[in-house]
Amino acid sequence: MKKVLPVLALGPIMAISLQAAENKDFNYHVDRFADIEVLRYEVPGFNELSLNQKKMLYYLSQAAQAGRDIIWDQNCRYNLQLRHLLEQIYTGFSGDRNSADWKAFDRYMKQVWFGNGIHHHYSNDKFIPEFSPEFFDAQVALIPDSALPLSDGQDRTSFMEIMKKVVFDPSFMAKKVNQDGSQDVIATSATNLYGPGVTQKEVEDYYAAIKDPNDTTPVSYGLNSRIAKGDDGRIHEEVYHLNGLYGPAIAKIIYWLDMAKSVAENDAQRDYITKLIDFYITGDLRTFDEYSILWAEDTKSDIDFVNGFIESYGDPLGMTASWEAYVNFKNPEASARTEAISGNAQWFEDNSPINPAFRKPEVKGVSAKVITASYLGGDAFPSTAIGINLPNANWIRAAHGSKSVTLENITEAYAMASIGNGFNEEFVIDAPTSKLLDDWLYITDMLHTALHKCLGHASGRLNPGVDPDALKENGATLEEARADLFALYYLPDAKLQEIGVLDNPEAYKAEYYKYMLNGLMTQLNRIELGKDVEEAHMRNRQLIAKWILEHGKKDKVVELVKKNGKTYVKINDYKKMRDLVGQLLAEIQRIKSEGDYKAGNELVQKYAVKVDQKLHKEVLDRYATLDIPPYRGFVNPVYHTVTNPNGEIIDVTLDYTESYPDQMLRLSRENSNL
Ligand code: ZN
């Protein structure tokens, strides 16, 4: 529950973002289709690394792509078969590339690649193709039986019957993750984290029977397993490990992790890689916790990575984790900023506007660094987070601390790719506010992210005996709200000038304005008209913005005003807005500390979910006049090894020229491990 997603569509960004770019002519734009733009990111500093560090990053990049098929299969059990089929059509097509059917097929193929399957990575809705079933049939007819990706017992007819449902039937596997608590969230979700016929009640009963409520160091039950129903109708766990589910992909991951271990920077790093390999071999969750502790405690190494089953957003019950990978190395200059923040963690905790009983007497191990991403994989690719805060297990965080990182080169790529997109002119109320954003949004956004991750998630404590999962399906939304509010509360604080991370005491207004604009209006661009807000981070942002709008109404703290028939956010009193931020933080902390499900659910239902249809339509219409893609993601740089006549690696170089389809097809060729 700790990843930070990019807030959408920043306006033109001030020059600070330019300073870090090695190459000012770097082309960030790669591809554009449907509601997606694919960017590339630069890896500044790579060429200055030592040979061993470059080799390690190369090996880790291989480990990060070796598990690609896992996330495809986790997302839906038909994804891999369909991908093989679609890619055969895509690469073998010899018809008219200007035809409407081909263009629609090309778009669908790119969407499926981006979603790691048939569902949208963000909305979780199934993609609806615009090519005809006849076109699809005709293309498949050209593929010989021997080349069809049939599963055991399938023939062409039965294969095509199911594939056509998968592609064309909008009601079949309609939603990857359904979080509507009024329904059986497992039976109505297409995710393959649960087998066919498994119900929510069966899963809940299964875990209730094996969970020990008195265990103070509980493993993350279900983190690395699929719950399936046997022929006898009984529920069982299929664990992801070397000799279990996803074994062939895991074997490749282990091979590359072992190579990385051979060039590790130090013993601490070698130890946690060894432990991670042990975990992949056995699937034992106690070993995973041991690995997580070793990983959290290694704050010395420059190179770092995540490779495994980490985040559980893809599970309607929030238990089983999607496979993901991040490879990165430290950005020393930018890290000084977050170190100043985390170095003062106790001061922030002691001064936070919450009930003192809910404060942590001792804030432990908040480490923070700014990193340069060098490879993204699994669920972190092509769409990625801009920050990571791990491990997730509460007891490990409390006893051993956590690592919190910001992916600065990714944030920078977003900002650079947004320059001149017309967003400010359309949505920001006036020229002075636009200027405020141009001048201060980039740095305050960075600080917001740092405060959210280094301090926000780490702050506060539960009352004794309160179940960390007490807020149930609202847990993620409220936790993100808590961290965001913590960050918003401190942005205007003079402490930031005192510790030297922000020189202008008025700069916070840029982030405040953007936060309200995004939460009340512009993030609606990511939702189809008529739908509710579903995703936890979006719910959190709307919850905060709407709550402040309503509670500041009397004093006109924030208003929605009309100018020339268009709606604008107007902030009249930034200081009072901060007071409201503090009040809501206190209440959400209380809800979390006391495990007050009812109050949490009321907040979410009242502010976070429902959308004003008229305003929603207006936002969509205004966005449509701009050329801003609602979602963005990345291709990775291509790693090339330079070898001597003995085959030893003597250098590693990065190539930024690969196209989006070429990269996706190459990944499928090199990593079809399942
Ligand atoms: Zn967060």
XYZ file of C-alpha atoms and ligand atoms in Angstrom:
675
model
C 0.000 0.000 0.000
C 2.928 2.267 -0.277
C 3.456 3.184 -3.841
C 3.028 6.683 -5.133
C 1.536 7.198 -8.523
C 2.179 10.252 -10.609
C -0.362 13.004 -10.270
C -1.511 13.564 -13.748
C -0.764 16.193 -16.267
C 1.452 18.667 -14.567
C 1.612 21.924 -16.356
C 4.735 23.311 -17.909
C 7.503 22.771 -15.438
C 10.140 25.201 -14.379
C 13.734 25.034 -15.382
C 14.896 23.120 -12.304
C 13.917 19.908 -14.016
C 16.219 20.744 -16.890
C 19.287 20.909 -14.736
C 19.541 17.206 -14.119
C 19.106 16.215 -17.738
C 22.367 15.070 -19.233
C 21.234 15.616 -22.736
C 18.878 18.491 -23.408
C 17.950 17.053 -26.786
C 16.780 13.793 -25.245
C 13.549 12.721 -26.917
C 11.073 11.642 -24.258
C 8.232 10.796 -26.653
C 8.001 7.234 -28.001
C 4.438 6.277 -28.940
C 0.868 7.411 -28.623
C -2.401 5.407 -28.853
C -5.854 5.317 -27.234
C -5.523 7.091 -23.846
C -1.824 6.280 -23.506
C 1.469 7.968 -24.213
C 4.650 5.915 -24.023
C 7.725 7.851 -22.975
C 11.335 6.915 -22.482
C 13.423 7.885 -19.495
C 17.074 8.752 -19.399
C 19.498 7.093 -16.955
C 21.858 9.939 -16.046
C 25.033 8.835 -14.302
C 25.072 5.312 -15.771
C 28.272 5.826 -17.745
C 30.094 7.016 -14.618
C 29.411 3.809 -12.690
C 32.099 1.172 -12.158
C 32.211 -1.860 -14.456
C 30.963 -4.115 -11.666
C 28.056 -1.776 -10.972
C 27.137 -1.704 -14.653
C 27.310 -5.490 -14.789
C 25.119 -5.767 -11.740
C 22.529 -3.439 -13.240
C 22.616 -5.484 -16.443
C 22.063 -8.776 -14.596
C 19.279 -7.242 -12.537
C 17.645 -5.901 -15.693
C 17.608 -9.461 -17.020
C 16.073 -10.699 -13.757
C 13.517 -7.898 -14.060
C 12.358 -9.048 -17.462
C 12.567 -12.792 -16.788
C 9.361 -12.668 -14.738
C 7.337 -10.721 -17.272
C 5.005 -13.626 -18.061
C 4.091 -13.951 -14.384
C 2.274 -10.635 -14.237
C 0.513 -11.393 -17.513
C -0.778 -14.659 -16.128
C -1.661 -13.149 -12.760
C -3.767 -10.456 -14.429
C -5.986 -12.954 -16.237
C -5.594 -16.607 -17.080
C -6.107 -16.039 -20.825
C -3.575 -13.228 -21.214
C -0.544 -15.261 -22.270
C -2.391 -17.301 -24.853
C -3.977 -14.201 -26.276
C -0.677 -12.322 -26.362
C 0.978 -15.115 -28.337
C -1.915 -15.111 -30.773
C -2.074 -11.339 -31.194
C 1.689 -11.087 -31.685
C 1.571 -13.716 -34.427
C -1.070 -11.688 -36.222
C 0.849 -8.480 -35.582
C 4.165 -9.725 -36.944
C 2.711 -11.772 -39.793
C 0.245 -9.227 -41.153
C 0.634 -8.600 -44.868
C -2.640 -6.807 -45.638
C -3.501 -3.135 -45.981
C -1.980 -1.177 -43.127
C -4.229 1.775 -43.861
C -7.409 -0.224 -43.348
C -9.626 0.626 -40.388
C -9.404 -2.949 -39.121
C -5.605 -2.947 -39.075
C -5.421 0.418 -37.360
C -7.851 -0.794 -34.708
C -5.893 -4.015 -34.310
C -2.634 -2.106 -33.971
C -4.210 0.047 -31.249
C -5.629 -2.968 -29.417
C -2.271 -4.767 -29.538
C -0.570 -1.729 -28.026
C -3.229 -1.438 -25.335
C -2.875 -5.097 -24.398
C 0.893 -4.718 -24.181
C 0.492 -1.685 -21.971
C -2.023 -3.379 -19.672
C 0.027 -6.580 -19.414
C -3.192 -8.172 -20.550
C -6.735 -7.498 -21.670
C -7.579 -4.983 -18.940
C -6.677 -1.334 -18.545
C -3.847 -0.990 -16.037
C -5.638 1.781 -14.157
C -9.398 1.483 -14.615
C -9.238 -2.340 -14.577
C -11.846 -2.382 -17.345
C -11.527 -4.695 -20.299
C -10.345 -3.133 -23.558
C -12.990 -3.115 -26.256
C -11.445 -3.719 -29.696
C -12.732 -1.854 -32.747
C -11.677 -4.353 -35.399
C -14.288 -6.792 -36.651
C -14.590 -10.433 -35.589
C -14.354 -11.256 -39.310
C -10.967 -9.547 -39.556
C -9.800 -11.462 -36.496
C -11.052 -14.783 -37.928
C -9.397 -14.146 -41.263
C -6.063 -13.366 -39.640
C -6.141 -16.402 -37.376
C -7.059 -18.601 -40.345
C -3.659 -17.761 -41.860
C -1.850 -19.264 -38.849
C -1.176 -23.027 -39.093
C -2.458 -25.241 -36.261
C 1.096 -26.008 -35.211
C 1.753 -22.334 -34.524
C -1.375 -21.706 -32.472
C -0.724 -21.301 -28.728
C -3.085 -24.127 -27.763
C -3.264 -25.364 -24.204
C -3.621 -29.032 -23.274
C -6.704 -30.561 -24.789
C -7.526 -27.546 -26.946
C -8.069 -27.704 -30.687
C -8.487 -24.785 -33.082
C -12.246 -24.663 -32.597
C -12.312 -24.703 -28.821
C -9.339 -22.327 -28.706
C -11.018 -19.788 -30.964
C -14.277 -20.081 -29.114
C -12.655 -18.925 -25.908
C -10.318 -16.371 -27.547
C -13.250 -14.647 -29.241
C -15.049 -14.361 -25.940
C -11.875 -12.980 -24.390
C -11.478 -10.370 -27.110
C -15.017 -9.443 -28.089
C -17.465 -10.247 -25.296
C -17.565 -7.155 -23.050
C -19.314 -8.980 -20.222
C -16.826 -11.859 -20.107
C -14.057 -11.078 -17.585
C -15.242 -7.471 -17.669
C -13.164 -6.183 -14.771
C -9.732 -7.229 -13.596
C -10.304 -6.154 -10.002
C -13.776 -5.458 -8.695
C -13.832 -3.706 -5.341
C -17.557 -3.177 -5.055
C -18.088 -4.656 -1.616
C -21.772 -5.316 -2.292
C -20.712 -8.146 -4.612
C -18.487 -11.197 -4.243
C -15.290 -9.371 -5.177
C -13.458 -12.547 -6.142
C -16.153 -14.157 -8.238
C -16.630 -10.869 -10.111
C -12.931 -10.123 -10.712
C -11.076 -11.491 -13.735
C -7.759 -11.648 -11.925
C -6.092 -15.047 -11.913
C -4.959 -14.745 -8.296
C -7.914 -17.002 -7.592
C -8.939 -20.016 -9.610
C -12.285 -20.543 -11.336
C -15.226 -21.035 -9.013
C -13.517 -19.723 -5.896
C -15.707 -17.421 -3.805
C -14.807 -14.563 -1.487
C -16.269 -16.389 1.480
C -14.198 -19.504 0.822
C -11.010 -17.435 0.692
C -11.880 -15.476 3.823
C -12.722 -18.673 5.701
C -9.510 -20.299 4.501
C -7.299 -17.504 5.814
C -9.323 -17.007 8.984
C -8.596 -20.648 9.799
C -4.816 -20.364 9.355
C -4.209 -16.833 10.674
C -3.032 -16.646 14.244
C -4.488 -13.422 15.678
C -1.948 -13.438 18.515
C 1.089 -13.578 16.213
C 2.950 -10.282 16.605
C 5.176 -11.016 13.603
C 2.661 -12.424 11.157
C 3.690 -13.440 7.666
C 1.845 -11.806 4.787
C -0.659 -14.574 4.235
C -1.439 -15.310 0.639
C 1.253 -12.965 -0.649
C 2.724 -15.476 -3.103
C -0.015 -17.948 -3.839
C -3.051 -18.587 -5.927
C -6.097 -20.024 -4.260
C -7.709 -22.682 -6.397
C -10.464 -25.210 -6.108
C -9.615 -28.869 -6.672
C -11.774 -31.459 -8.432
C -13.042 -32.405 -4.996
C -14.361 -28.860 -4.529
C -11.815 -28.151 -1.772
C -9.786 -24.952 -1.578
C -5.994 -25.127 -1.693
C -3.025 -22.778 -2.122
C -0.767 -23.012 -5.164
C 2.441 -21.322 -4.055
C 4.662 -19.397 -6.470
C 8.134 -20.910 -6.216
C 10.823 -22.765 -8.131
C 9.013 -26.082 -8.113
C 5.530 -24.646 -7.896
C 3.377 -22.240 -9.829
C 5.447 -20.040 -12.221
C 8.512 -22.251 -11.616
C 10.017 -21.878 -15.133
C 9.998 -18.072 -14.935
C 11.249 -18.140 -11.360
C 14.154 -20.377 -12.423
C 15.284 -17.694 -14.888
C 14.918 -14.967 -12.262
C 17.063 -16.985 -9.873
C 19.735 -17.470 -12.537
C 20.078 -13.718 -13.082
C 19.900 -12.881 -9.381
C 22.741 -15.316 -8.868
C 24.760 -13.501 -11.530
C 24.012 -10.186 -9.823
C 25.145 -11.650 -6.527
C 28.525 -12.471 -8.062
C 29.214 -8.749 -8.527
C 27.458 -7.457 -5.404
C 28.840 -4.280 -3.859
C 29.134 -5.618 -0.312
C 28.167 -8.420 2.069
C 24.867 -6.866 3.116
C 23.729 -6.766 -0.476
C 24.985 -10.301 -1.134
C 23.116 -11.526 1.941
C 19.766 -10.158 0.934
C 20.119 -11.449 -2.619
C 20.902 -14.897 -1.199
C 17.828 -14.701 0.994
C 15.659 -13.592 -1.913
C 16.885 -16.554 -3.964
C 16.058 -18.839 -1.009
C 12.581 -17.394 -0.967
C 12.115 -17.974 -4.685
C 13.292 -21.568 -4.204
C 11.014 -22.399 -1.268
C 8.160 -19.904 -1.387
C 8.374 -19.768 2.421
C 6.915 -16.474 3.662
C 9.088 -16.491 6.791
C 12.079 -16.424 4.452
C 10.482 -13.528 2.619
C 10.267 -11.606 5.893
C 13.920 -12.385 6.614
C 14.809 -11.110 3.165
C 12.698 -7.970 3.696
C 14.514 -7.191 6.929
C 17.959 -7.629 5.367
C 16.860 -5.519 2.406
C 15.414 -2.749 4.587
C 18.562 -2.628 6.660
C 20.931 -2.324 3.701
C 21.062 1.428 3.310
C 24.716 1.568 2.268
C 24.698 0.067 -1.210
C 24.435 2.357 -4.218
C 22.601 -0.180 -6.342
C 19.244 -1.411 -5.169
C 16.370 -3.373 -6.599
C 12.975 -4.864 -5.975
C 12.170 -8.166 -7.626
C 9.235 -10.184 -6.402
C 5.681 -10.381 -5.155
C 5.333 -7.045 -3.415
C 2.181 -4.953 -3.867
C -1.327 -6.317 -3.524
C -3.379 -3.682 -5.368
C -4.239 -6.291 -7.982
C -6.026 -8.487 -5.452
C -9.601 -7.505 -4.564
C -8.838 -8.730 -1.038
C -5.442 -7.000 -0.905
C -3.482 -10.133 -0.022
C -1.745 -11.652 -3.034
C 0.970 -9.540 -4.610
C 1.625 -8.831 -8.256
C 5.079 -9.648 -9.542
C 7.107 -6.481 -10.093
C 10.685 -5.325 -10.525
C 12.583 -2.056 -10.125
C 16.309 -1.694 -10.708
C 18.011 1.525 -9.643
C 21.013 3.276 -8.187
C 21.426 6.195 -5.856
C 21.319 9.817 -6.994
C 23.560 11.399 -4.338
C 22.824 15.106 -4.889
C 19.070 14.746 -4.804
C 19.239 12.335 -1.866
C 20.607 15.094 0.363
C 17.172 16.747 0.211
C 15.251 13.738 1.495
C 17.942 12.952 4.039
C 17.325 16.357 5.560
C 13.652 15.467 5.871
C 14.065 11.970 7.252
C 16.848 13.182 9.545
C 14.217 15.297 11.277
C 11.541 12.603 11.369
C 11.047 12.843 15.122
C 10.446 16.588 15.005
C 7.766 16.124 12.340
C 6.144 13.325 14.319
C 6.162 15.311 17.570
C 4.595 18.356 15.914
C 1.989 16.669 13.793
C -1.567 17.920 14.387
C -2.908 14.586 15.595
C -3.942 13.310 18.988
C -0.598 12.870 20.827
C -1.692 9.379 21.860
C -1.498 8.340 18.200
C 2.015 9.682 17.633
C 4.966 7.346 17.540
C 7.130 8.024 20.617
C 10.074 6.968 18.528
C 9.994 7.107 14.755
C 12.345 4.434 13.568
C 14.411 3.832 10.498
C 12.860 6.246 8.047
C 15.415 6.066 5.308
C 14.979 8.141 2.234
C 16.886 8.418 -0.906
C 16.443 9.643 -4.391
C 17.260 7.101 -7.031
C 17.775 6.807 -10.718
C 15.653 4.070 -12.215
C 17.537 1.923 -14.676
C 15.013 -0.816 -15.403
C 11.313 -1.423 -14.798
C 9.628 -4.811 -14.960
C 6.477 -6.786 -14.252
C 3.662 -4.759 -12.741
C 5.951 -1.675 -12.686
C 6.145 -1.640 -16.475
C 5.205 0.104 -18.715
C 3.185 2.104 -16.174
C 5.271 2.793 -13.111
C 5.194 4.426 -9.709
C 7.355 7.474 -9.012
C 8.155 6.399 -5.481
C 8.478 3.226 -3.467
C 8.214 2.672 0.272
C 8.886 -0.869 1.416
C 8.663 -3.384 2.993
C 4.899 -3.457 3.454
C 4.646 -5.665 6.558
C 3.711 -3.384 9.448
C 5.671 -5.272 12.081
C 8.853 -5.183 10.008
C 8.417 -1.466 9.396
C 7.975 -0.892 13.109
C 10.897 -3.044 14.225
C 13.386 -2.670 11.383
C 12.373 0.438 9.477
C 11.642 0.851 5.835
C 13.223 2.226 2.719
C 11.635 5.045 0.879
C 12.788 6.123 -2.536
C 11.826 8.590 -5.221
C 12.477 7.765 -8.851
C 13.721 11.172 -9.871
C 14.540 10.457 -13.496
C 11.019 9.094 -13.988
C 9.436 12.164 -12.409
C 11.666 14.278 -14.531
C 10.649 12.472 -17.717
C 6.992 13.137 -16.905
C 7.709 16.793 -16.308
C 9.843 17.251 -19.390
C 7.311 15.500 -21.615
C 4.569 17.842 -20.342
C 6.204 21.098 -21.296
C 3.983 23.220 -23.473
C 0.951 20.955 -23.378
C -1.551 23.794 -22.742
C -2.807 22.434 -19.421
C -2.262 25.603 -17.382
C -3.920 27.820 -19.962
C -7.056 25.660 -19.905
C -7.465 24.772 -16.243
C -5.612 27.235 -14.034
C -7.710 30.199 -12.936
C -5.408 33.103 -13.742
C -1.953 34.114 -14.891
C -0.461 34.692 -11.416
C -1.520 31.194 -10.344
C -0.072 29.747 -13.562
C 3.173 31.492 -12.800
C 3.105 30.128 -9.278
C 2.836 26.619 -10.713
C 5.509 27.204 -13.326
C 7.915 28.462 -10.703
C 7.239 26.158 -7.772
C 5.270 23.075 -8.670
C 8.180 20.851 -9.602
C 10.077 21.346 -6.371
C 7.001 21.284 -4.118
C 5.775 18.161 -5.882
C 9.125 16.522 -5.163
C 8.916 17.586 -1.535
C 5.331 16.392 -1.295
C 6.424 12.984 -2.535
C 9.325 12.907 -0.098
C 7.184 13.922 2.876
C 4.467 11.440 1.880
C 6.871 8.550 1.712
C 9.605 9.302 4.229
C 7.304 10.515 6.950
C 3.626 10.199 6.048
C 3.306 6.435 5.842
C 5.788 5.952 8.656
C 4.061 8.255 11.115
C 1.403 7.452 13.691
C 0.606 4.233 15.510
C -2.288 1.873 16.051
C -3.909 1.499 19.438
C -2.934 -1.792 21.088
C -4.971 -4.674 19.707
C -6.238 -2.861 16.620
C -6.175 -5.055 13.530
C -4.022 -3.385 10.835
C -6.621 -4.539 8.279
C -9.584 -3.138 10.221
C -10.383 -0.548 7.561
C -10.783 -3.374 5.034
C -11.530 -2.310 1.465
C -11.000 1.361 2.419
C -7.595 0.686 3.953
C -5.544 1.696 0.930
C -7.549 4.867 0.237
C -7.358 6.066 3.841
C -3.692 5.193 4.176
C -2.839 7.176 1.054
C -4.976 10.055 2.343
C -3.143 9.995 5.658
C 0.255 10.173 3.953
C -0.862 12.892 1.523
C -2.323 14.995 4.344
C 0.829 14.663 6.373
C 2.806 15.969 3.404
C 0.342 18.776 2.649
C 0.321 19.832 6.285
C 4.091 20.275 6.424
C 4.716 21.890 3.042
C 3.979 25.412 4.405
C 5.957 24.810 7.585
C 8.928 27.053 8.357
C 10.775 23.862 9.281
C 11.406 23.291 5.569
C 13.332 26.568 5.366
C 15.142 25.752 8.582
C 16.435 22.413 7.246
C 17.260 23.969 3.910
C 15.047 22.046 1.507
C 12.848 24.928 0.319
C 13.784 28.585 0.352
C 10.426 30.202 -0.449
C 7.826 30.026 2.355
C 5.042 30.755 -0.167
C 6.019 27.985 -2.585
C 3.624 25.462 -1.008
C 0.718 27.317 -2.598
C 1.657 25.779 -5.937
C 1.158 22.265 -4.569
C -2.021 23.263 -2.720
C -3.541 24.697 -5.855
C -2.589 21.709 -7.982
C -3.840 19.291 -5.354
C -7.295 20.881 -5.210
C -7.509 21.265 -8.979
C -6.530 17.647 -9.502
C -8.723 16.211 -6.760
C -11.817 18.237 -7.620
C -11.546 18.325 -11.370
C -8.700 17.266 -13.569
C -8.159 13.708 -12.379
C -11.698 13.008 -13.600
C -10.169 12.916 -17.037
C -8.986 9.429 -16.171
C -12.506 8.145 -15.643
C -15.198 7.327 -18.180
C -18.337 9.427 -17.975
C -20.908 7.793 -15.718
C -18.388 5.792 -13.687
C -17.377 6.268 -10.077
C -13.880 6.852 -8.759
C -12.411 3.398 -8.078
C -8.651 3.501 -7.742
C -7.336 4.028 -4.206
C -4.990 6.949 -4.956
C -7.656 8.766 -6.943
C -10.210 8.163 -4.220
C -7.788 9.551 -1.683
C -7.197 12.718 -3.675
C -10.888 13.346 -4.236
C -11.649 12.603 -0.593
C -9.209 15.252 0.600
C -10.154 17.875 -1.981
C -13.921 17.499 -1.542
C -13.701 17.403 2.233
C -11.713 20.648 2.255
C -14.075 22.281 -0.228
C -17.077 21.411 1.932
C -15.538 22.199 5.325
C -14.149 25.501 4.064
C -17.414 26.600 2.509
C -18.477 28.841 5.356
C -15.223 30.822 5.207
C -14.900 30.543 1.432
C -11.494 28.920 1.817
C -11.749 27.238 -1.556
C -14.424 27.746 -4.189
C -15.403 26.407 -7.548
C -16.133 29.511 -9.634
C -17.377 30.047 -13.172
C -15.650 32.162 -15.774
C -16.988 32.268 -19.335
C -19.027 29.168 -18.591
C -16.001 27.212 -17.393
C -15.360 25.962 -13.863
C -12.188 26.923 -12.028
C -10.731 26.192 -8.628
C -10.182 29.365 -6.623
C -8.273 29.277 -3.363
C -8.984 32.363 -1.254
C -7.228 31.471 1.949
C -4.217 29.178 1.826
C -3.573 29.457 5.551
C -7.062 28.283 6.452
C -6.704 25.520 3.930
C -3.708 24.297 5.869
C -5.801 24.277 9.061
C -8.364 22.085 7.325
C -5.611 19.755 6.119
C -4.511 19.393 9.745
C -8.058 18.677 10.938
C -8.647 15.976 8.360
C -5.259 14.436 9.099
C -6.180 14.239 12.784
C -9.473 12.525 11.968
C -8.033 9.999 9.527
C -5.236 9.193 11.962
C -7.867 8.600 14.630
C -9.771 6.310 12.287
C -6.631 4.314 11.547
C -5.379 4.207 15.137
C -8.745 3.060 16.465
C -9.594 0.849 13.492
C -12.875 2.752 13.102
C -14.184 1.048 9.967
C -17.557 2.778 10.119
C -16.212 6.328 10.204
C -13.638 5.510 7.528
C -16.266 4.021 5.268
C -18.515 7.045 5.715
C -15.699 9.396 4.700
C -14.880 7.338 1.637
C -18.486 6.939 0.554
C -19.337 10.590 1.128
C -16.319 12.231 -0.510
C -14.160 9.781 -2.448
C -16.401 7.770 -4.734
C -19.168 9.747 -6.410
C -18.625 12.104 -9.294
C -20.585 15.217 -10.285
C -21.649 14.177 -13.780
C -21.934 17.691 -15.145
C -18.491 18.710 -13.961
C -17.068 15.404 -15.142
C -18.353 16.008 -18.655
C -16.980 19.534 -18.636
C -13.523 18.287 -17.629
C -13.551 15.641 -20.353
C -14.641 18.181 -22.970
C -11.970 20.668 -21.963
C -9.301 18.001 -21.868
C -10.341 16.855 -25.312
C -9.332 20.246 -26.686
C -5.806 19.610 -25.416
C -3.542 16.893 -26.641
C -2.736 15.369 -23.256
C -2.815 11.619 -22.811
C -4.484 10.603 -19.535
C -1.967 7.816 -18.876
C 1.706 7.504 -19.479
C 4.283 4.800 -19.161
C 7.746 3.930 -20.350
C 9.912 1.764 -22.483
C 13.187 0.715 -20.895
C 16.604 1.477 -22.304
C 18.146 -1.517 -24.054
C 21.201 -2.946 -22.317
C 24.103 -3.917 -24.576
C 27.112 -5.771 -23.244
C 30.544 -5.292 -24.759
C 32.702 -8.415 -24.446
C 36.363 -9.236 -24.984
C 37.540 -12.255 -27.047
C 37.158 -14.452 -23.946
C 33.496 -13.515 -23.741
C 33.944 -11.466 -20.577
C 31.893 -8.325 -20.193
C 34.160 -5.294 -20.400
C 31.439 -2.644 -20.634
C 27.681 -2.173 -20.617
C 26.008 0.535 -22.671
C 22.446 1.790 -22.871
C 20.561 2.304 -26.100
C 17.512 4.568 -26.132
C 16.346 4.062 -29.717
C 14.062 1.023 -29.532
C 10.421 1.577 -30.502
C 7.519 0.499 -28.304
C 6.357 -2.428 -30.512
C 9.941 -3.579 -31.072
C 10.567 -3.613 -27.335
C 7.384 -5.498 -26.548
C 8.001 -8.092 -29.253
C 11.611 -8.519 -28.153
C 10.557 -9.030 -24.536
C 8.108 -11.695 -25.672
C 10.802 -13.427 -27.760
C 13.365 -13.347 -24.969
C 11.137 -14.028 -21.989
C 8.285 -16.351 -22.883
C 9.018 -18.428 -19.832
C 5.555 -19.717 -19.001
Zn 1.595 6.292 -0.448
